[in-house]
PDB file of C-alpha atoms and ligand atoms in Angstrom:
ATOM      1  CA  UNK A   1     105.318  84.466 101.461  1.00  0.00           C
ATOM      2  CA  UNK A   2     101.637  83.800 101.743  1.00  0.00           C
ATOM      3  CA  UNK A   3      99.453  85.084  98.923  1.00  0.00           C
ATOM      4  CA  UNK A   4      95.907  85.562 100.243  1.00  0.00           C
ATOM      5  CA  UNK A   5      93.582  84.593  97.419  1.00  0.00           C
ATOM      6  CA  UNK A   6      90.228  86.359  97.508  1.00  0.00           C
ATOM      7  CA  UNK A   7      86.993  85.414  95.748  1.00  0.00           C
ATOM      8  CA  UNK A   8      86.838  88.267  93.265  1.00  0.00           C
ATOM      9  CA  UNK A   9      87.759  91.883  92.591  1.00  0.00           C
ATOM     10  CA  UNK A  10      84.971  93.137  94.855  1.00  0.00           C
ATOM     11  CA  UNK A  11      86.362  91.181  97.787  1.00  0.00           C
ATOM     12  CA  UNK A  12      89.905  92.349  97.016  1.00  0.00           C
ATOM     13  CA  UNK A  13      88.716  95.957  97.017  1.00  0.00           C
ATOM     14  CA  UNK A  14      86.675  95.665 100.207  1.00  0.00           C
ATOM     15  CA  UNK A  15      89.377  93.730 102.084  1.00  0.00           C
ATOM     16  CA  UNK A  16      91.987  96.409 101.440  1.00  0.00           C
ATOM     17  CA  UNK A  17      89.485  99.237 102.029  1.00  0.00           C
ATOM     18  CA  UNK A  18      88.650  97.672 105.414  1.00  0.00           C
ATOM     19  CA  UNK A  19      92.352  97.658 106.338  1.00  0.00           C
ATOM     20  CA  UNK A  20      92.628 101.360 105.455  1.00  0.00           C
ATOM     21  CA  UNK A  21      89.431 102.086 107.406  1.00  0.00           C
ATOM     22  CA  UNK A  22      90.756 100.327 110.516  1.00  0.00           C
ATOM     23  CA  UNK A  23      94.038 102.225 110.223  1.00  0.00           C
ATOM     24  CA  UNK A  24      92.334 105.632 109.930  1.00  0.00           C
ATOM     25  CA  UNK A  25      89.789 104.943 112.698  1.00  0.00           C
ATOM     26  CA  UNK A  26      92.460 103.685 115.126  1.00  0.00           C
ATOM     27  CA  UNK A  27      94.950 106.400 114.222  1.00  0.00           C
ATOM     28  CA  UNK A  28      93.260 109.500 112.809  1.00  0.00           C
ATOM     29  CA  UNK A  29      96.711 111.058 112.246  1.00  0.00           C
ATOM     30  CA  UNK A  30      97.786 108.211 109.959  1.00  0.00           C
ATOM     31  CA  UNK A  31     100.311 108.701 107.178  1.00  0.00           C
ATOM     32  CA  UNK A  32      99.344 106.649 104.141  1.00  0.00           C
ATOM     33  CA  UNK A  33     101.208 105.874 100.959  1.00  0.00           C
ATOM     34  CA  UNK A  34      98.858 105.414  97.999  1.00  0.00           C
ATOM     35  CA  UNK A  35      98.967 103.715  94.587  1.00  0.00           C
ATOM     36  CA  UNK A  36      97.373 104.377  91.199  1.00  0.00           C
ATOM     37  CA  UNK A  37      96.553 102.092  88.267  1.00  0.00           C
ATOM     38  CA  UNK A  38      93.376 100.113  87.659  1.00  0.00           C
ATOM     39  CA  UNK A  39      93.745  97.727  90.616  1.00  0.00           C
ATOM     40  CA  UNK A  40      93.008 100.209  93.450  1.00  0.00           C
ATOM     41  CA  UNK A  41      89.974 101.826  91.771  1.00  0.00           C
ATOM     42  CA  UNK A  42      87.439  99.564  93.514  1.00  0.00           C
ATOM     43  CA  UNK A  43      89.207 100.054  96.844  1.00  0.00           C
ATOM     44  CA  UNK A  44      88.981 103.842  96.465  1.00  0.00           C
ATOM     45  CA  UNK A  45      85.250 103.560  95.696  1.00  0.00           C
ATOM     46  CA  UNK A  46      84.721 101.448  98.799  1.00  0.00           C
ATOM     47  CA  UNK A  47      86.693 103.934 100.899  1.00  0.00           C
ATOM     48  CA  UNK A  48      84.662 106.883  99.630  1.00  0.00           C
ATOM     49  CA  UNK A  49      81.428 105.033 100.476  1.00  0.00           C
ATOM     50  CA  UNK A  50      82.622 104.536 104.046  1.00  0.00           C
ATOM     51  CA  UNK A  51      82.541 108.342 104.541  1.00  0.00           C
ATOM     52  CA  UNK A  52      85.580 108.309 106.798  1.00  0.00           C
ATOM     53  CA  UNK A  53      86.995 111.396 108.429  1.00  0.00           C
ATOM     54  CA  UNK A  54      90.156 112.243 106.470  1.00  0.00           C
ATOM     55  CA  UNK A  55      90.808 115.626 108.054  1.00  0.00           C
ATOM     56  CA  UNK A  56      93.868 114.505 110.035  1.00  0.00           C
ATOM     57  CA  UNK A  57      95.150 111.983 107.496  1.00  0.00           C
ATOM     58  CA  UNK A  58      98.293 112.710 105.486  1.00  0.00           C
ATOM     59  CA  UNK A  59      99.032 110.914 102.233  1.00  0.00           C
ATOM     60  CA  UNK A  60     102.014 110.454  99.937  1.00  0.00           C
ATOM     61  CA  UNK A  61     101.564 109.083  96.454  1.00  0.00           C
ATOM     62  CA  UNK A  62     104.058 106.520  95.243  1.00  0.00           C
ATOM     63  CA  UNK A  63     104.760 107.986  91.854  1.00  0.00           C
ATOM     64  CA  UNK A  64     103.814 110.429  89.108  1.00  0.00           C
ATOM     65  CA  UNK A  65     104.395 110.560  85.381  1.00  0.00           C
ATOM     66  CA  UNK A  66     106.543 113.407  84.099  1.00  0.00           C
ATOM     67  CA  UNK A  67     103.750 115.034  82.126  1.00  0.00           C
ATOM     68  CA  UNK A  68     101.319 117.933  82.179  1.00  0.00           C
ATOM     69  CA  UNK A  69      99.571 117.348  85.507  1.00  0.00           C
ATOM     70  CA  UNK A  70      96.304 118.915  84.351  1.00  0.00           C
ATOM     71  CA  UNK A  71      95.746 116.091  81.833  1.00  0.00           C
ATOM     72  CA  UNK A  72      93.242 113.420  82.921  1.00  0.00           C
ATOM     73  CA  UNK A  73      95.882 110.668  82.705  1.00  0.00           C
ATOM     74  CA  UNK A  74      98.184 112.293  85.250  1.00  0.00           C
ATOM     75  CA  UNK A  75      98.274 110.584  88.625  1.00  0.00           C
ATOM     76  CA  UNK A  76      97.428 113.939  90.209  1.00  0.00           C
ATOM     77  CA  UNK A  77      94.149 114.018  88.209  1.00  0.00           C
ATOM     78  CA  UNK A  78      93.526 110.336  88.958  1.00  0.00           C
ATOM     79  CA  UNK A  79      93.854 110.799  92.715  1.00  0.00           C
ATOM     80  CA  UNK A  80      91.658 113.889  92.848  1.00  0.00           C
ATOM     81  CA  UNK A  81      88.963 112.235  90.746  1.00  0.00           C
ATOM     82  CA  UNK A  82      88.972 108.850  92.465  1.00  0.00           C
ATOM     83  CA  UNK A  83      89.667 109.763  96.071  1.00  0.00           C
ATOM     84  CA  UNK A  84      90.712 113.212  97.250  1.00  0.00           C
ATOM     85  CA  UNK A  85      87.837 115.268  95.793  1.00  0.00           C
ATOM     86  CA  UNK A  86      85.396 112.724  97.233  1.00  0.00           C
ATOM     87  CA  UNK A  87      86.632 112.971 100.849  1.00  0.00           C
ATOM     88  CA  UNK A  88      87.244 115.754 103.358  1.00  0.00           C
ATOM     89  CA  UNK A  89      91.055 115.458 103.113  1.00  0.00           C
ATOM     90  CA  UNK A  90      92.815 118.835 103.169  1.00  0.00           C
ATOM     91  CA  UNK A  91      94.544 119.626  99.873  1.00  0.00           C
ATOM     92  CA  UNK A  92      97.748 120.461 101.718  1.00  0.00           C
ATOM     93  CA  UNK A  93      97.666 117.036 103.387  1.00  0.00           C
ATOM     94  CA  UNK A  94      98.133 115.043 100.191  1.00  0.00           C
ATOM     95  CA  UNK A  95     101.508 114.915  98.499  1.00  0.00           C
ATOM     96  CA  UNK A  96     102.861 113.761  95.195  1.00  0.00           C
ATOM     97  CA  UNK A  97     106.610 113.268  94.756  1.00  0.00           C
ATOM     98  CA  UNK A  98     108.131 116.721  94.277  1.00  0.00           C
ATOM     99  CA  UNK A  99     111.504 118.366  93.766  1.00  0.00           C
ATOM    100  CA  UNK A 100     113.900 118.616  95.408  1.00  0.00           C
ATOM    101  CA  UNK A 101     113.446 114.919  96.145  1.00  0.00           C
ATOM    102  CA  UNK A 102     115.357 115.294  99.407  1.00  0.00           C
ATOM    103  CA  UNK A 103     112.604 117.696 100.557  1.00  0.00           C
ATOM    104  CA  UNK A 104     109.925 115.136  99.635  1.00  0.00           C
ATOM    105  CA  UNK A 105     111.803 112.457 101.555  1.00  0.00           C
ATOM    106  CA  UNK A 106     112.226 114.857 104.500  1.00  0.00           C
ATOM    107  CA  UNK A 107     108.495 115.521 104.440  1.00  0.00           C
ATOM    108  CA  UNK A 108     107.839 111.788 104.869  1.00  0.00           C
ATOM    109  CA  UNK A 109     110.447 111.479 107.619  1.00  0.00           C
ATOM    110  CA  UNK A 110     109.239 114.697 109.283  1.00  0.00           C
ATOM    111  CA  UNK A 111     105.777 113.223 109.574  1.00  0.00           C
ATOM    112  CA  UNK A 112     107.352 110.258 111.422  1.00  0.00           C
ATOM    113  CA  UNK A 113     107.168 107.950 108.403  1.00  0.00           C
ATOM    114  CA  UNK A 114     104.471 106.048 106.588  1.00  0.00           C
ATOM    115  CA  UNK A 115     102.167 103.907 108.729  1.00  0.00           C
ATOM    116  CA  UNK A 116     100.498 102.012 105.908  1.00  0.00           C
ATOM    117  CA  UNK A 117     101.603 101.715 102.301  1.00  0.00           C
ATOM    118  CA  UNK A 118      99.289 100.210  99.664  1.00  0.00           C
ATOM    119  CA  UNK A 119     101.020  98.874  96.572  1.00  0.00           C
ATOM    120  CA  UNK A 120     100.104  97.391  93.223  1.00  0.00           C
ATOM    121  CA  UNK A 121     102.477  95.402  91.047  1.00  0.00           C
ATOM    122  CA  UNK A 122     103.395  95.746  87.370  1.00  0.00           C
ATOM    123  CA  UNK A 123     103.548  92.718  85.063  1.00  0.00           C
ATOM    124  CA  UNK A 124     107.351  93.014  85.092  1.00  0.00           C
ATOM    125  CA  UNK A 125     107.452  93.049  88.902  1.00  0.00           C
ATOM    126  CA  UNK A 126     107.743  96.811  89.341  1.00  0.00           C
ATOM    127  CA  UNK A 127     106.369  98.524  92.423  1.00  0.00           C
ATOM    128  CA  UNK A 128     105.563 102.230  92.161  1.00  0.00           C
ATOM    129  CA  UNK A 129     107.729 102.963  89.093  1.00  0.00           C
ATOM    130  CA  UNK A 130     110.766 101.048  90.319  1.00  0.00           C
ATOM    131  CA  UNK A 131     111.497  99.060  87.194  1.00  0.00           C
ATOM    132  CA  UNK A 132     113.562  95.849  87.033  1.00  0.00           C
ATOM    133  CA  UNK A 133     117.187  96.681  87.815  1.00  0.00           C
ATOM    134  CA  UNK A 134     116.287  99.396  90.350  1.00  0.00           C
ATOM    135  CA  UNK A 135     118.629  99.403  93.316  1.00  0.00           C
ATOM    136  CA  UNK A 136     117.233  98.082  96.584  1.00  0.00           C
ATOM    137  CA  UNK A 137     118.865 101.221  98.072  1.00  0.00           C
ATOM    138  CA  UNK A 138     116.983 103.567  95.727  1.00  0.00           C
ATOM    139  CA  UNK A 139     115.130 106.616  96.977  1.00  0.00           C
ATOM    140  CA  UNK A 140     112.808 109.129  95.269  1.00  0.00           C
ATOM    141  CA  UNK A 141     114.145 109.952  91.804  1.00  0.00           C
ATOM    142  CA  UNK A 142     113.388 110.310  88.095  1.00  0.00           C
ATOM    143  CA  UNK A 143     113.229 107.021  86.193  1.00  0.00           C
ATOM    144  CA  UNK A 144     112.853 105.903  82.599  1.00  0.00           C
ATOM    145  CA  UNK A 145     109.853 103.643  82.112  1.00  0.00           C
ATOM    146  CA  UNK A 146     110.456 100.211  80.612  1.00  0.00           C
ATOM    147  CA  UNK A 147     108.975  99.232  77.262  1.00  0.00           C
ATOM    148  CA  UNK A 148     106.738  96.716  79.053  1.00  0.00           C
ATOM    149  CA  UNK A 149     105.328  99.352  81.429  1.00  0.00           C
ATOM    150  CA  UNK A 150     104.735 101.824  78.588  1.00  0.00           C
ATOM    151  CA  UNK A 151     102.913  99.095  76.667  1.00  0.00           C
ATOM    152  CA  UNK A 152     100.865  97.990  79.718  1.00  0.00           C
ATOM    153  CA  UNK A 153      99.877 101.552  80.615  1.00  0.00           C
ATOM    154  CA  UNK A 154      99.054 102.604  77.035  1.00  0.00           C
ATOM    155  CA  UNK A 155      95.457 101.499  77.647  1.00  0.00           C
ATOM    156  CA  UNK A 156      94.953 104.723  79.612  1.00  0.00           C
ATOM    157  CA  UNK A 157      96.243 106.913  76.758  1.00  0.00           C
ATOM    158  CA  UNK A 158      95.244 107.643  73.138  1.00  0.00           C
ATOM    159  CA  UNK A 159      98.170 105.577  71.851  1.00  0.00           C
ATOM    160  CA  UNK A 160     101.422 104.031  73.027  1.00  0.00           C
ATOM    161  CA  UNK A 161     103.273 107.117  71.742  1.00  0.00           C
ATOM    162  CA  UNK A 162     101.239 109.278  74.089  1.00  0.00           C
ATOM    163  CA  UNK A 163     102.510 107.462  77.230  1.00  0.00           C
ATOM    164  CA  UNK A 164     105.167 109.452  79.134  1.00  0.00           C
ATOM    165  CA  UNK A 165     108.572 107.801  79.028  1.00  0.00           C
ATOM    166  CA  UNK A 166     109.690 109.115  82.412  1.00  0.00           C
ATOM    167  CA  UNK A 167     108.290 109.322  85.907  1.00  0.00           C
ATOM    168  CA  UNK A 168     109.188 110.279  89.453  1.00  0.00           C
ATOM    169  CA  UNK A 169     108.938 107.407  91.889  1.00  0.00           C
ATOM    170  CA  UNK A 170     109.537 106.756  95.548  1.00  0.00           C
ATOM    171  CA  UNK A 171     112.524 104.458  95.822  1.00  0.00           C
ATOM    172  CA  UNK A 172     112.496 100.876  97.020  1.00  0.00           C
ATOM    173  CA  UNK A 173     114.271 101.824 100.237  1.00  0.00           C
ATOM    174  CA  UNK A 174     111.754 104.643 100.797  1.00  0.00           C
ATOM    175  CA  UNK A 175     108.852 102.200 100.399  1.00  0.00           C
ATOM    176  CA  UNK A 176     110.503  99.607 102.649  1.00  0.00           C
ATOM    177  CA  UNK A 177     110.633 102.130 105.516  1.00  0.00           C
ATOM    178  CA  UNK A 178     106.807 101.991 105.728  1.00  0.00           C
ATOM    179  CA  UNK A 179     105.650 100.342 108.937  1.00  0.00           C
ATOM    180  CA  UNK A 180     103.024  98.201 107.223  1.00  0.00           C
ATOM    181  CA  UNK A 181     102.688  97.262 103.535  1.00  0.00           C
ATOM    182  CA  UNK A 182      99.754  95.776 101.620  1.00  0.00           C
ATOM    183  CA  UNK A 183     100.306  94.540  98.074  1.00  0.00           C
ATOM    184  CA  UNK A 184      97.180  94.096  95.964  1.00  0.00           C
ATOM    185  CA  UNK A 185      97.050  92.357  92.586  1.00  0.00           C
ATOM    186  CA  UNK A 186      94.144  91.525  90.334  1.00  0.00           C
ATOM    187  CA  UNK A 187      93.890  89.291  87.280  1.00  0.00           C
ATOM    188  CA  UNK A 188      95.444  86.096  85.868  1.00  0.00           C
ATOM    189  CA  UNK A 189      98.112  88.116  84.109  1.00  0.00           C
ATOM    190  CA  UNK A 190      99.551  89.103  87.512  1.00  0.00           C
ATOM    191  CA  UNK A 191      99.651  85.635  89.078  1.00  0.00           C
ATOM    192  CA  UNK A 192     102.957  84.481  87.642  1.00  0.00           C
ATOM    193  CA  UNK A 193     104.912  87.613  88.570  1.00  0.00           C
ATOM    194  CA  UNK A 194     103.276  87.630  91.990  1.00  0.00           C
ATOM    195  CA  UNK A 195     104.515  84.082  92.657  1.00  0.00           C
ATOM    196  CA  UNK A 196     107.986  84.895  91.367  1.00  0.00           C
ATOM    197  CA  UNK A 197     108.184  88.071  93.472  1.00  0.00           C
ATOM    198  CA  UNK A 198     106.842  86.569  96.697  1.00  0.00           C
ATOM    199  CA  UNK A 199     108.388  83.123  96.577  1.00  0.00           C
ATOM    200  CA  UNK A 200     111.328  83.338  94.172  1.00  0.00           C
ATOM    201  CA  UNK A 201     114.796  84.796  94.558  1.00  0.00           C
ATOM    202  CA  UNK A 202     115.103  88.241  96.169  1.00  0.00           C
ATOM    203  CA  UNK A 203     116.711  90.152  93.324  1.00  0.00           C
ATOM    204  CA  UNK A 204     116.818  93.647  91.864  1.00  0.00           C
ATOM    205  CA  UNK A 205     115.614  92.069  88.601  1.00  0.00           C
ATOM    206  CA  UNK A 206     112.237  91.635  90.320  1.00  0.00           C
ATOM    207  CA  UNK A 207     111.740  94.838  92.344  1.00  0.00           C
ATOM    208  CA  UNK A 208     108.706  93.537  94.284  1.00  0.00           C
ATOM    209  CA  UNK A 209     110.809  90.647  95.634  1.00  0.00           C
ATOM    210  CA  UNK A 210     112.346  93.135  98.114  1.00  0.00           C
ATOM    211  CA  UNK A 211     109.067  92.853 100.054  1.00  0.00           C
ATOM    212  CA  UNK A 212     110.203  89.419 101.253  1.00  0.00           C
ATOM    213  CA  UNK A 213     112.645  91.354 103.476  1.00  0.00           C
ATOM    214  CA  UNK A 214     109.893  93.393 105.173  1.00  0.00           C
ATOM    215  CA  UNK A 215     108.462  92.264 108.525  1.00  0.00           C
ATOM    216  CA  UNK A 216     104.894  93.435 108.009  1.00  0.00           C
ATOM    217  CA  UNK A 217     103.609  92.766 104.492  1.00  0.00           C
ATOM    218  CA  UNK A 218     100.304  91.243 103.442  1.00  0.00           C
ATOM    219  CA  UNK A 219      99.578  90.209  99.871  1.00  0.00           C
ATOM    220  CA  UNK A 220      96.056  89.976  98.435  1.00  0.00           C
ATOM    221  CA  UNK A 221      95.163  88.573  95.027  1.00  0.00           C
ATOM    222  CA  UNK A 222      91.958  88.008  93.069  1.00  0.00           C
ATOM    223  CA  UNK A 223      91.658  86.619  89.543  1.00  0.00           C
TER     224      UNK A 223
HETATM  225  C1  GLP B   1     101.572 101.574  87.266  1.00  0.00           C
HETATM  226  C2  GLP B   1     101.852 102.197  88.626  1.00  0.00           C
HETATM  227  C3  GLP B   1     102.063 101.160  89.684  1.00  0.00           C
HETATM  228  C4  GLP B   1     100.963 100.123  89.620  1.00  0.00           C
HETATM  229  C5  GLP B   1     101.031  99.398  88.297  1.00  0.00           C
HETATM  230  C6  GLP B   1      99.963  98.331  88.116  1.00  0.00           C
HETATM  231  O1  GLP B   1     102.687 101.375  86.495  1.00  0.00           O
HETATM  232  N1  GLP B   1     102.956 103.072  88.609  1.00  0.00           N
HETATM  233  O2  GLP B   1     102.086 101.798  90.958  1.00  0.00           O
HETATM  234  O3  GLP B   1     101.104  99.213  90.665  1.00  0.00           O
HETATM  235  O4  GLP B   1     100.857 100.369  87.281  1.00  0.00           O
HETATM  236  O5  GLP B   1      98.836  98.898  87.572  1.00  0.00           O
HETATM  237  P1  GLP B   1      97.446  98.202  87.317  1.00  0.00           P
HETATM  238  O6  GLP B   1      96.782  98.150  88.625  1.00  0.00           O
HETATM  239  O7  GLP B   1      96.744  99.125  86.370  1.00  0.00           O
HETATM  240  O8  GLP B   1      97.729  96.877  86.740  1.00  0.00           O
END
């Protein structure tokens, strides 16, 4: 698969923000699937600055930690702070994975599916919180986070012991049903896993490698 290499983080952020802008302007009723982590922060800033009309847009977040959602590290807090509270999206139009998971999945299907899904990638090849070994047939569920992910994400918490050990994530099959997928990755430390995932064997040991089986995926990288 082609990895589109961009000049820097700014260009990565603006390239993906432009894709989201085009999607929303062409289809105001778009259903988006959104990521968290440090990589999409610049893209969210760019999107906010575009002052788009979000009133008909519906979003589904990829994953959430199992933790107190009022804490600043929760993905619910992250999304409100970095995007939702800075746009005119209706609070009942954005969704985080919820129980029963079948109802969350039905909500996605009921809205005719996800038009555009933006993904990041973990250093162990995870997408959303689908850790190595996740079934390609997986759907929304509770997962245990790997040691590597807990270590990587500890930079957002007071200490490694403060990082939740479990999360709820959309499954790989759920993600693959999106009509269009963009994977964004930033930094040297992501280059190796990106190459393995996009051009190596398609295997459940590298969850992101499933994207090789999708017809409409674009991958953007900056160092
Ligand atoms: C977390 C998220 C993923 C994200 C990954 C990479 O584990 N659950 O959705 O892609 O981190 O994050 P970062 O962009 O901070 O490297």
